[in-house]
PDB file of C-alpha atoms and ligand atoms in Angstrom:
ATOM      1  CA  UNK A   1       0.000   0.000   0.000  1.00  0.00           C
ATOM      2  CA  UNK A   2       1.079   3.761  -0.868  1.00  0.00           C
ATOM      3  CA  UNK A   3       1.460   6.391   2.235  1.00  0.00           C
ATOM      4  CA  UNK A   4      -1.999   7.610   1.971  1.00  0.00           C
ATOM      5  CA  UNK A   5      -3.711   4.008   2.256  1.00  0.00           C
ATOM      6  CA  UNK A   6      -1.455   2.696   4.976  1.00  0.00           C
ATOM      7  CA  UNK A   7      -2.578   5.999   7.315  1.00  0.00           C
ATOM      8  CA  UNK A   8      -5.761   6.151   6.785  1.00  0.00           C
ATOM      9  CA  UNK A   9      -6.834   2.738   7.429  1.00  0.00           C
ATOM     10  CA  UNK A  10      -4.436   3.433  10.885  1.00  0.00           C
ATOM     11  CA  UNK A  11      -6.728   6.224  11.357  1.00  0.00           C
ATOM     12  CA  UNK A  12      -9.980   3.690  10.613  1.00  0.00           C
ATOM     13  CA  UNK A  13      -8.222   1.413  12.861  1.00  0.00           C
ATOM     14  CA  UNK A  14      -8.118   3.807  16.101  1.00  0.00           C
ATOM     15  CA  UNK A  15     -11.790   4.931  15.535  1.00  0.00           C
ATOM     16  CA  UNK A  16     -12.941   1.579  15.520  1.00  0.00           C
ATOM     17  CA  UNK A  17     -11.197   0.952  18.634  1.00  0.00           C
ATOM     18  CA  UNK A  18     -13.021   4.235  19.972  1.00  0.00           C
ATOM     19  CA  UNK A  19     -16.070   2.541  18.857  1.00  0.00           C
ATOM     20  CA  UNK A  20     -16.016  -0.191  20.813  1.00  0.00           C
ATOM     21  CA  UNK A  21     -14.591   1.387  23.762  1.00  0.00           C
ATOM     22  CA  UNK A  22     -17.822   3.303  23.676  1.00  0.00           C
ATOM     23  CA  UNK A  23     -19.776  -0.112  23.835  1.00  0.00           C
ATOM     24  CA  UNK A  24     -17.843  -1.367  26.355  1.00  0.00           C
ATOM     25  CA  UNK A  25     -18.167   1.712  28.342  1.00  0.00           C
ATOM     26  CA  UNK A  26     -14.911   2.745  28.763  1.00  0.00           C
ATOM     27  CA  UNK A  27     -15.574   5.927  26.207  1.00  0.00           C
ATOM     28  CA  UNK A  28     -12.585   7.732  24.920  1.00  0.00           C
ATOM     29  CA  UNK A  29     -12.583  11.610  25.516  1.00  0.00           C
ATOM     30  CA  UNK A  30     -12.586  13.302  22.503  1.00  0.00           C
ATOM     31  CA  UNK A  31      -9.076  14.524  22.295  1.00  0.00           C
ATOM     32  CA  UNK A  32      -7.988  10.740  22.932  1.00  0.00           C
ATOM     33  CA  UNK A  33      -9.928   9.885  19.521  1.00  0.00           C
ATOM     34  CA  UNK A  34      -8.374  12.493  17.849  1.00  0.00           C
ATOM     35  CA  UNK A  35      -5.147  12.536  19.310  1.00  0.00           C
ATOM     36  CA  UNK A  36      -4.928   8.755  18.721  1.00  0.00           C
ATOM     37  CA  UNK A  37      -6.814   8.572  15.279  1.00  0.00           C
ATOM     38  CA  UNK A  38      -3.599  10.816  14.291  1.00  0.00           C
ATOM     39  CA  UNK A  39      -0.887   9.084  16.001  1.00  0.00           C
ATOM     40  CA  UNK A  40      -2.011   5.870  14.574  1.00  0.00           C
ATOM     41  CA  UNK A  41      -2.192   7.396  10.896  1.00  0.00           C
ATOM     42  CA  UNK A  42       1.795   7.991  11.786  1.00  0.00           C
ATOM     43  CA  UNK A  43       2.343   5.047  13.576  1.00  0.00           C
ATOM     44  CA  UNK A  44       0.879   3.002  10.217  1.00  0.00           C
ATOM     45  CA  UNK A  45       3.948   4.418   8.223  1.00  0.00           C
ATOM     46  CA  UNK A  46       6.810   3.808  10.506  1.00  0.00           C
ATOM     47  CA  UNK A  47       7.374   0.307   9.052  1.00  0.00           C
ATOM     48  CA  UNK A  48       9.034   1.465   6.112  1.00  0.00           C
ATOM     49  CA  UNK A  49      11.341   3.231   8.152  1.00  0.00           C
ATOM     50  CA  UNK A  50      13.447  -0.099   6.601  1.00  0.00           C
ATOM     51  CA  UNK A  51      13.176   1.295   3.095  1.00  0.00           C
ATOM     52  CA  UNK A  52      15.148   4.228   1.717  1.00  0.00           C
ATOM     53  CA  UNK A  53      12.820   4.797  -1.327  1.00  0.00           C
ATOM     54  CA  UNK A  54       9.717   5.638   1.170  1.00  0.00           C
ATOM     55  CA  UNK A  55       8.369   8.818   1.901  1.00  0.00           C
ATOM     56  CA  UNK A  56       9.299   8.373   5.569  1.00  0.00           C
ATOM     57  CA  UNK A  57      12.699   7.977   5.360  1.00  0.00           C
ATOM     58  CA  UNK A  58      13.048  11.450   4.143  1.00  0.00           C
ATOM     59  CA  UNK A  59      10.340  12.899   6.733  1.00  0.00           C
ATOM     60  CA  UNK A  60      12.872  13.797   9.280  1.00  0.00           C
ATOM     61  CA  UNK A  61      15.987  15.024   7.249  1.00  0.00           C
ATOM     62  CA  UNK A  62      18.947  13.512   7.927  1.00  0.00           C
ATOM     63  CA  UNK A  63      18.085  11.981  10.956  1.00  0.00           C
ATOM     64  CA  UNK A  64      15.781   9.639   8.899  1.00  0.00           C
ATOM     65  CA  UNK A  65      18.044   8.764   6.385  1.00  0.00           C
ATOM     66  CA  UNK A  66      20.556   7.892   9.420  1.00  0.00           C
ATOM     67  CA  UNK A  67      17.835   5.543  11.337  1.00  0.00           C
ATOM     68  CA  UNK A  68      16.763   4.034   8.070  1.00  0.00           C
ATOM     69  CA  UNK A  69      20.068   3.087   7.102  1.00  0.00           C
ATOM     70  CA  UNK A  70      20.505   1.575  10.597  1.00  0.00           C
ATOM     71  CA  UNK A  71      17.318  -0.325  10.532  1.00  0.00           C
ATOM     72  CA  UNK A  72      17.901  -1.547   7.410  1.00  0.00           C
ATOM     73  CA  UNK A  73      21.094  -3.096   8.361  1.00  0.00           C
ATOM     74  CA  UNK A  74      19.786  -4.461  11.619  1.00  0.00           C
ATOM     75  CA  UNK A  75      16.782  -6.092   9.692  1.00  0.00           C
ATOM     76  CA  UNK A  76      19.302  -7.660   7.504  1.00  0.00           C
ATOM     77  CA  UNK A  77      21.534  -9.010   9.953  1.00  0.00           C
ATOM     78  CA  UNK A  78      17.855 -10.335  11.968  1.00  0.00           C
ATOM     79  CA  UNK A  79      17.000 -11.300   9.073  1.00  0.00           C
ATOM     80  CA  UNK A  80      19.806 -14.111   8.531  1.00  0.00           C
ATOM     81  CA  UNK A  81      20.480 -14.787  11.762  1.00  0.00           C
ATOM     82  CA  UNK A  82      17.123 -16.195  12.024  1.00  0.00           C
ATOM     83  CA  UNK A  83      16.149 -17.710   8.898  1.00  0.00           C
ATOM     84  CA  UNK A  84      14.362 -21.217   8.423  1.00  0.00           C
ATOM     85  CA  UNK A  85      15.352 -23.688   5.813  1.00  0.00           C
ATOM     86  CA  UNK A  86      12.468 -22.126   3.600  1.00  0.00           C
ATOM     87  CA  UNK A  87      13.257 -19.300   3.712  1.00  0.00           C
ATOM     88  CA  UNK A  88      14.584 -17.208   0.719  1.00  0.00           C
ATOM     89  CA  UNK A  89      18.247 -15.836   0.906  1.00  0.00           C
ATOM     90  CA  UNK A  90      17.999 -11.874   0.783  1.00  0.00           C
ATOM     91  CA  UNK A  91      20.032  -9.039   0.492  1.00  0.00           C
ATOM     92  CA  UNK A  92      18.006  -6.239   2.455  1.00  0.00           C
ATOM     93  CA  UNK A  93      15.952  -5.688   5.128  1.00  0.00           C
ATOM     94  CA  UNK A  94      12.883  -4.390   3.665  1.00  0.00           C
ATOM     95  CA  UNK A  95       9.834  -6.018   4.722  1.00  0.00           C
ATOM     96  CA  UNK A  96      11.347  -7.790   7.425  1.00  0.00           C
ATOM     97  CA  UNK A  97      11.758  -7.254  11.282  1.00  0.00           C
ATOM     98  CA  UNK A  98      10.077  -4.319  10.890  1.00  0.00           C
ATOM     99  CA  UNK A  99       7.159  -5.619   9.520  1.00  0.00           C
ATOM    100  CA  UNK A 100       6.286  -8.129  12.151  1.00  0.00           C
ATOM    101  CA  UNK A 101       4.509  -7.948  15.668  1.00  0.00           C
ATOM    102  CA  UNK A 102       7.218  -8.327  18.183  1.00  0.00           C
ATOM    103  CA  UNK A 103       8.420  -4.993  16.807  1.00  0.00           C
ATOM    104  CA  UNK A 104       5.213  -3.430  17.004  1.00  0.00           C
ATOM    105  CA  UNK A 105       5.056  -3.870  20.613  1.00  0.00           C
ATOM    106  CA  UNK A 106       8.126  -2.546  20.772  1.00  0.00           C
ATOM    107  CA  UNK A 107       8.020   0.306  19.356  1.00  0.00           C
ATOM    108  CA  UNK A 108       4.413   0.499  21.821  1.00  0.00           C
ATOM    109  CA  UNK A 109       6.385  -0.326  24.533  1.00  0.00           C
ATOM    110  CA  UNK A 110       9.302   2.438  24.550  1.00  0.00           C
ATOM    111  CA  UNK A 111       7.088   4.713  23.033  1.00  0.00           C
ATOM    112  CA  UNK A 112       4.857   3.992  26.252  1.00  0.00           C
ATOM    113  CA  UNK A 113       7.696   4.598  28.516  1.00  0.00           C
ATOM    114  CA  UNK A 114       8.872   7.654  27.411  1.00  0.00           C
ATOM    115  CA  UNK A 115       5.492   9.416  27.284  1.00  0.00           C
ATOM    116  CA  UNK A 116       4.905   8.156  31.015  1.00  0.00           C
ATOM    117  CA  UNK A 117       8.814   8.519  31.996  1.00  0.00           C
ATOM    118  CA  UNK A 118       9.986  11.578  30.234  1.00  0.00           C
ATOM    119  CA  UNK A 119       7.344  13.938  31.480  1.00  0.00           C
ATOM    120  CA  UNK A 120       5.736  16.349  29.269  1.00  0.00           C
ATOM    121  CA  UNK A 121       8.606  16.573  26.826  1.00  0.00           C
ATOM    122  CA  UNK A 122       8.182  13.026  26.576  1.00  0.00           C
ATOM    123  CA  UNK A 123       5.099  13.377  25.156  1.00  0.00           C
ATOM    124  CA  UNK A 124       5.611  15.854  23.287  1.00  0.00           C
ATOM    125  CA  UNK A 125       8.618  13.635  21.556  1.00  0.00           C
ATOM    126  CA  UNK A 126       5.773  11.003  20.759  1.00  0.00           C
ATOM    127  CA  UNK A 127       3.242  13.508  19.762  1.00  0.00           C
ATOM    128  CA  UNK A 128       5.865  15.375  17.167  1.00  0.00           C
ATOM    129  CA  UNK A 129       7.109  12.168  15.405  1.00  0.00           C
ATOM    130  CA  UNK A 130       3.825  10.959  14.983  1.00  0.00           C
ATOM    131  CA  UNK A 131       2.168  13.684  13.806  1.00  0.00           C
ATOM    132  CA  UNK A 132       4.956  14.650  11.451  1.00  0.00           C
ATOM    133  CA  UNK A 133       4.202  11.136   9.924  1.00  0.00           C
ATOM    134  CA  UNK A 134       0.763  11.492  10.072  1.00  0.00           C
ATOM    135  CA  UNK A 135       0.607  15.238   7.626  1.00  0.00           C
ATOM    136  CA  UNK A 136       3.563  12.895   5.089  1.00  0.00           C
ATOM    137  CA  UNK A 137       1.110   9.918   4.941  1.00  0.00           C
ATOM    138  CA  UNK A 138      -2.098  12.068   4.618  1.00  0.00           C
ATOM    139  CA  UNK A 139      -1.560  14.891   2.306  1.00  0.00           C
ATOM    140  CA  UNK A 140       0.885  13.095   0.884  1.00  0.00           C
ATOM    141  CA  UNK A 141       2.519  14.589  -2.353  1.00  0.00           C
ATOM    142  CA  UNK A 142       0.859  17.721  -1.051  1.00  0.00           C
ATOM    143  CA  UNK A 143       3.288  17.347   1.771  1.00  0.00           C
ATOM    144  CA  UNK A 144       6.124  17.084  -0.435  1.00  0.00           C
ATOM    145  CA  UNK A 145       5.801  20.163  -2.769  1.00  0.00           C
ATOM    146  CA  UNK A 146       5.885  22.360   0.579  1.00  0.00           C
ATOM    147  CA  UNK A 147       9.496  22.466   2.521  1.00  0.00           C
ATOM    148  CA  UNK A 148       9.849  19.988   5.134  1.00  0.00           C
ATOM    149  CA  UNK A 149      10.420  22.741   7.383  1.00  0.00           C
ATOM    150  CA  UNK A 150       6.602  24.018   7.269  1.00  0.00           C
ATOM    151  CA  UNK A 151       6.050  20.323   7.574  1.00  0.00           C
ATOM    152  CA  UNK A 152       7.647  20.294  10.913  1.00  0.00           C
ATOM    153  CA  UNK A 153       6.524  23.478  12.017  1.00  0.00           C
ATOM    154  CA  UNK A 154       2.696  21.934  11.563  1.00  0.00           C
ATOM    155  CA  UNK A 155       3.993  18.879  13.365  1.00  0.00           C
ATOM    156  CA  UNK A 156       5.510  21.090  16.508  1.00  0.00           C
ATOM    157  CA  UNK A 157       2.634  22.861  16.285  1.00  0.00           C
ATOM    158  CA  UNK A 158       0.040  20.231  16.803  1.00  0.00           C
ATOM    159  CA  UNK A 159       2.123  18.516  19.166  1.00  0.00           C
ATOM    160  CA  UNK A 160       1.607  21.331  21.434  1.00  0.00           C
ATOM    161  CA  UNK A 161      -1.856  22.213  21.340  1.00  0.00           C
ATOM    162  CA  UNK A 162      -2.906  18.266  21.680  1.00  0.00           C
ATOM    163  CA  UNK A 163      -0.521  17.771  24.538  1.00  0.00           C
ATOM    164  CA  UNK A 164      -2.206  20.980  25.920  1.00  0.00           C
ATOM    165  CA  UNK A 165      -5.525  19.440  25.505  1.00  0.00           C
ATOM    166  CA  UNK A 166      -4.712  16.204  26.682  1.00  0.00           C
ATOM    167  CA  UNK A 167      -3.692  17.314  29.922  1.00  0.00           C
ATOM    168  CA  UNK A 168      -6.572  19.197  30.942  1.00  0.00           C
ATOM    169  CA  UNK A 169      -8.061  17.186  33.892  1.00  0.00           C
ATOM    170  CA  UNK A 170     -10.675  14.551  32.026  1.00  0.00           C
ATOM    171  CA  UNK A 171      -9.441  14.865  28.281  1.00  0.00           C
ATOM    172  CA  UNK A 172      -7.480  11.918  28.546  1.00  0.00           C
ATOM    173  CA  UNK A 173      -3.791  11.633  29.788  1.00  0.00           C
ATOM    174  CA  UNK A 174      -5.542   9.110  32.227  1.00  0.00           C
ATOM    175  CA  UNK A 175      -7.830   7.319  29.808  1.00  0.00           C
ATOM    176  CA  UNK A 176      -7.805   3.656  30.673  1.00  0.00           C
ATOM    177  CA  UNK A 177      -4.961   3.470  32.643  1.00  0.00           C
ATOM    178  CA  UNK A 178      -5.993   5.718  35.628  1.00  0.00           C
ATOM    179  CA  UNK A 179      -3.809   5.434  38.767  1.00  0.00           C
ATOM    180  CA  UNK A 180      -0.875   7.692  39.551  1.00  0.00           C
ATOM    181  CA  UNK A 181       1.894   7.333  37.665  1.00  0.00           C
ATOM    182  CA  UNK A 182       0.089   6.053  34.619  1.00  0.00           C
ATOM    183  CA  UNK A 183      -0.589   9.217  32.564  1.00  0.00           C
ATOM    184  CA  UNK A 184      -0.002   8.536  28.582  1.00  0.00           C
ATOM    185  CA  UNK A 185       0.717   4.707  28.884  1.00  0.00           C
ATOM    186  CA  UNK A 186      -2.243   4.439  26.871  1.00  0.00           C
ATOM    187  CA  UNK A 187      -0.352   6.017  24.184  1.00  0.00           C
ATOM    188  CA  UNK A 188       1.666   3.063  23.376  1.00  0.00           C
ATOM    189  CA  UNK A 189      -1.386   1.713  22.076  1.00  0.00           C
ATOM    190  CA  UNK A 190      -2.113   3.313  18.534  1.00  0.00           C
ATOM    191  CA  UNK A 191       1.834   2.650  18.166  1.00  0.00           C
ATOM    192  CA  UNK A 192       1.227  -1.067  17.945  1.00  0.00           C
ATOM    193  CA  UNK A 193      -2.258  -0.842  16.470  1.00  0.00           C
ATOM    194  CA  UNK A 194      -0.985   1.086  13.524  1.00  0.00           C
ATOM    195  CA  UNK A 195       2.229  -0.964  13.224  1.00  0.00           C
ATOM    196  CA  UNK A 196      -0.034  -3.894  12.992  1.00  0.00           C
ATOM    197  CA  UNK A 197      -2.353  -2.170  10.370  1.00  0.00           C
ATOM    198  CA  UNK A 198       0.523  -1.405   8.106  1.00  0.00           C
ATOM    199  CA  UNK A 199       1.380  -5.144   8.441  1.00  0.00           C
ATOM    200  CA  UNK A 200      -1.753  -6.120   7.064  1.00  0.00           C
ATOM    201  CA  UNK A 201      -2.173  -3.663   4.215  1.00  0.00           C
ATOM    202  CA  UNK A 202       1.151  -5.243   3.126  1.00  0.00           C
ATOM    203  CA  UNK A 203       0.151  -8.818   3.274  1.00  0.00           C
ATOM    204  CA  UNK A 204      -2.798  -7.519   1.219  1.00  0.00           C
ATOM    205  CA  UNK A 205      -0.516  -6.568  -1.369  1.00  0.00           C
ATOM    206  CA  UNK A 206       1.495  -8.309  -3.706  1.00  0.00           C
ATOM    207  CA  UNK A 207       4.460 -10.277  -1.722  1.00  0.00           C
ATOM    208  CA  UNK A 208       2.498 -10.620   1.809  1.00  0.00           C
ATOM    209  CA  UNK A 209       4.621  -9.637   4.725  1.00  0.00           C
ATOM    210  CA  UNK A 210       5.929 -11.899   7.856  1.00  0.00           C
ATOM    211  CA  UNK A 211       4.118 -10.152  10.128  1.00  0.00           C
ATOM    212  CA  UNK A 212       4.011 -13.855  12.375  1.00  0.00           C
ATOM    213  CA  UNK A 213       7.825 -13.810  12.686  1.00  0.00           C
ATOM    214  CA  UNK A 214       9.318 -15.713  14.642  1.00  0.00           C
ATOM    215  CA  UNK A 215       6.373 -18.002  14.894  1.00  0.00           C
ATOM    216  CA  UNK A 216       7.771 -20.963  12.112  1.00  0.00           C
ATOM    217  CA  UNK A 217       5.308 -21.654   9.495  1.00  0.00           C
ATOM    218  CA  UNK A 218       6.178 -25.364   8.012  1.00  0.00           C
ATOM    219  CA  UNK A 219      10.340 -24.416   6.996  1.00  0.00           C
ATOM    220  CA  UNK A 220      10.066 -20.680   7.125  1.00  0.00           C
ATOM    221  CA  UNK A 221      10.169 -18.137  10.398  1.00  0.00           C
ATOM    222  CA  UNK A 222       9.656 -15.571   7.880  1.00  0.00           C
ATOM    223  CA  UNK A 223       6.360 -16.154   6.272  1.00  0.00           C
ATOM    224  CA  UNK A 224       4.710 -14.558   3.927  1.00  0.00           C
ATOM    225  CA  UNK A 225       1.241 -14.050   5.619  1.00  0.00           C
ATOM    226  CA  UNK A 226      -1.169 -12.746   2.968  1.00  0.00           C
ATOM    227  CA  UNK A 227      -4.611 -13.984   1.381  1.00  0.00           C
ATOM    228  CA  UNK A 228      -4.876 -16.342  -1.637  1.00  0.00           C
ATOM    229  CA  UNK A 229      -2.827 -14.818  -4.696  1.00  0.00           C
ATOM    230  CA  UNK A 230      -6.467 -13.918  -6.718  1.00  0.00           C
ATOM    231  CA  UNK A 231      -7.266 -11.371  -3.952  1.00  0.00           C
ATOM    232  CA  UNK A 232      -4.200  -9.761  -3.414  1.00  0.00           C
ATOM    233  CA  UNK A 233      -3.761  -5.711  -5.617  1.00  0.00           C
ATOM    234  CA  UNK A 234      -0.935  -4.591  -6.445  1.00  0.00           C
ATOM    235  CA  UNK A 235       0.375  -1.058  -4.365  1.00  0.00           C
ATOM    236  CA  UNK A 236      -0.876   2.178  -5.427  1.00  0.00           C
ATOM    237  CA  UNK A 237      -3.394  -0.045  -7.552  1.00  0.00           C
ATOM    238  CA  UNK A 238      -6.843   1.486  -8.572  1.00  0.00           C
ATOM    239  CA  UNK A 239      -8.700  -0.852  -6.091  1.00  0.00           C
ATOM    240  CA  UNK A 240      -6.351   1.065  -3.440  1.00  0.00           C
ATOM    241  CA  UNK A 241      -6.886   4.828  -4.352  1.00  0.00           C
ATOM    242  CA  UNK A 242     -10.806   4.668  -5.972  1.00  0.00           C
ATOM    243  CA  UNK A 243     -12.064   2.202  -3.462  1.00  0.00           C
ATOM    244  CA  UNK A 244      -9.903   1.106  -0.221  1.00  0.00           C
ATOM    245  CA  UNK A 245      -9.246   4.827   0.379  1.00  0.00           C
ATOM    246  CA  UNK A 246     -12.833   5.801   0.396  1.00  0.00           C
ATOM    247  CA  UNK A 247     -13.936   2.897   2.526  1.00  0.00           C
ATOM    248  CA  UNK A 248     -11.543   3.700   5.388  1.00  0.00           C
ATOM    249  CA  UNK A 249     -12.686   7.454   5.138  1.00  0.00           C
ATOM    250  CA  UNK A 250     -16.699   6.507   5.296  1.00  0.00           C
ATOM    251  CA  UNK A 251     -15.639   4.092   8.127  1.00  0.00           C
ATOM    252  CA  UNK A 252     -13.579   6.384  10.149  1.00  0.00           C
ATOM    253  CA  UNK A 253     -16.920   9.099  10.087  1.00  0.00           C
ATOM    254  CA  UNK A 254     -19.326   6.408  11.107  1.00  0.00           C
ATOM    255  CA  UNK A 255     -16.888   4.568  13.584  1.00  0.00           C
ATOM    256  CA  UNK A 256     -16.295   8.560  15.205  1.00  0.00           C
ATOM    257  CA  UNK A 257     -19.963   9.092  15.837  1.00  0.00           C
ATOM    258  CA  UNK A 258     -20.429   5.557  17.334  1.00  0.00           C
ATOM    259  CA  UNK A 259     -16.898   6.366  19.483  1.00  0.00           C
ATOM    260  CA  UNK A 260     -18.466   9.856  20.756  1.00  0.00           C
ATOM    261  CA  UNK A 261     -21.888   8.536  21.416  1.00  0.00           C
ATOM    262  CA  UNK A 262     -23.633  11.055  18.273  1.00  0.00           C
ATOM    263  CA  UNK A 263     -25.218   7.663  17.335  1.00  0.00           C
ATOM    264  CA  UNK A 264     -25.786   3.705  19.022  1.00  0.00           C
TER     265      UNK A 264
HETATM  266 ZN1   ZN B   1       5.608  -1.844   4.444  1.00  0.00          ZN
END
């Protein structure tokens, strides 16, 4: 899946979850639906931090092209270190250990721990790289005609004001998690969700990803998990843009009314 596809259904994801948190009747405060709906849209692009051609690898400068470099060799080197008889040989890392859910909850996990650890500049941290994701997977090429530095800037920018929001006593640093010391841990949560998204709108596509890793499947840890070959598209396909696309939008709307209690 392209940028655009990959955040939005993160975004569809979170909403959904918002939706049946409001079933369940553990509701989400607004700013946690938004807040998270956002972070998850970022959080569903961060997988091809292993790929030098994606759009994230140039979202933070330098700095990107640094960790992507690293990832990719660390993926590699993961890669052979733990590969089953059936598995192919391989010369990168892309679509590997990122791409699979031990990292996910990783990347929940620390994510988690410096939001609740490192205060309010911790969250800020989370909020900024997230949200700078988020604007490069939603607008897209619209993102990349404009300098990366008003990219940023938007990204600081809403950083601040949601952290701001958050904070206010009932908007949500406490949501779900509510006893002293526990501000933000929830925050982990869209990281894995939209890690885990990503995952899946890969194995829709054409070479399935090993999102089960290091689970063995008959000779191979790294599996290709994906449907049957006949309902697989192709990235960037017209089933993606004219129809996926869409669907996640009309579902996101419906799942937010459901999540804020307009409707059910
Ligand atoms: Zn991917």
């Amino acid at each position: 899946m392209m940028g655009p596809a990959h955040a939005l259904s993160g975004a569809a994801a979170w909403v959904a979850v918002g939706a049946v948190a409001a079933v369940l009747d553990e509701p989400m405060p607004w700013p946690v639906l938004l807040a998270g709906a956002l972070i998850t849209a970022g959080a569903a692009l961060a997988p091809d931090l292993d790929h030098k051609a994606a759009t994230i690898s140039r979202a933070f400068g330098p700095v990107s092209r640094w960790t992507c470099e690293v990832i990719d060799q660390v993926s590699t080197a993961v890669y052979r270190s733990t590969r089953g008889k059936g598995d192919a040989r391989r010369s990168g890392g892309h679509r590997t250990l990122t791409h699979t859910w031990p990292w996910a909850v990783m990347c929940g996990a620390v994510a988690a721990a410096v939001a609740v650890y490192g205060g309010r500049w911790g969250v800020l941290a989370v909020l900024f790289v997230h949200m700078v994701l988020a604007i490069e997977g939603l607008l897209w090429r619209h993102a990349r005609v404009s300098s990366d530095v008003l990219v940023w800037l938007l990204g600081v920018t809403s950083a601040w004001m949601l952290a701001d929001i958050l904070d206010d006593p009932g908007n949500g640093s406490h949501w779900l998690f509510d006893r002293p010391g526990q501000q933000y841990l929830w925050i982990g949560l869209p990281i894995v969700l939209g890690a885990l998204v990503h995952c899946v709108g890969d194995a829709l596509t054409v070479s399935g990803c090993p999102i089960l890793w290091p689970i063995p499947i008959g000779r191979k840890r790294w599996y290709p998990v994906g449907p049957p070959k006949g309902m697989r598209f192709r990235a960037g396909s017209r089933v993606e843009v004219k129809v996926l696309t869409p669907i996640f939008m009309g579902l996101s709307a419906i799942g937010a009314l459901v999540a804020l209690r307009v409707v059910g």
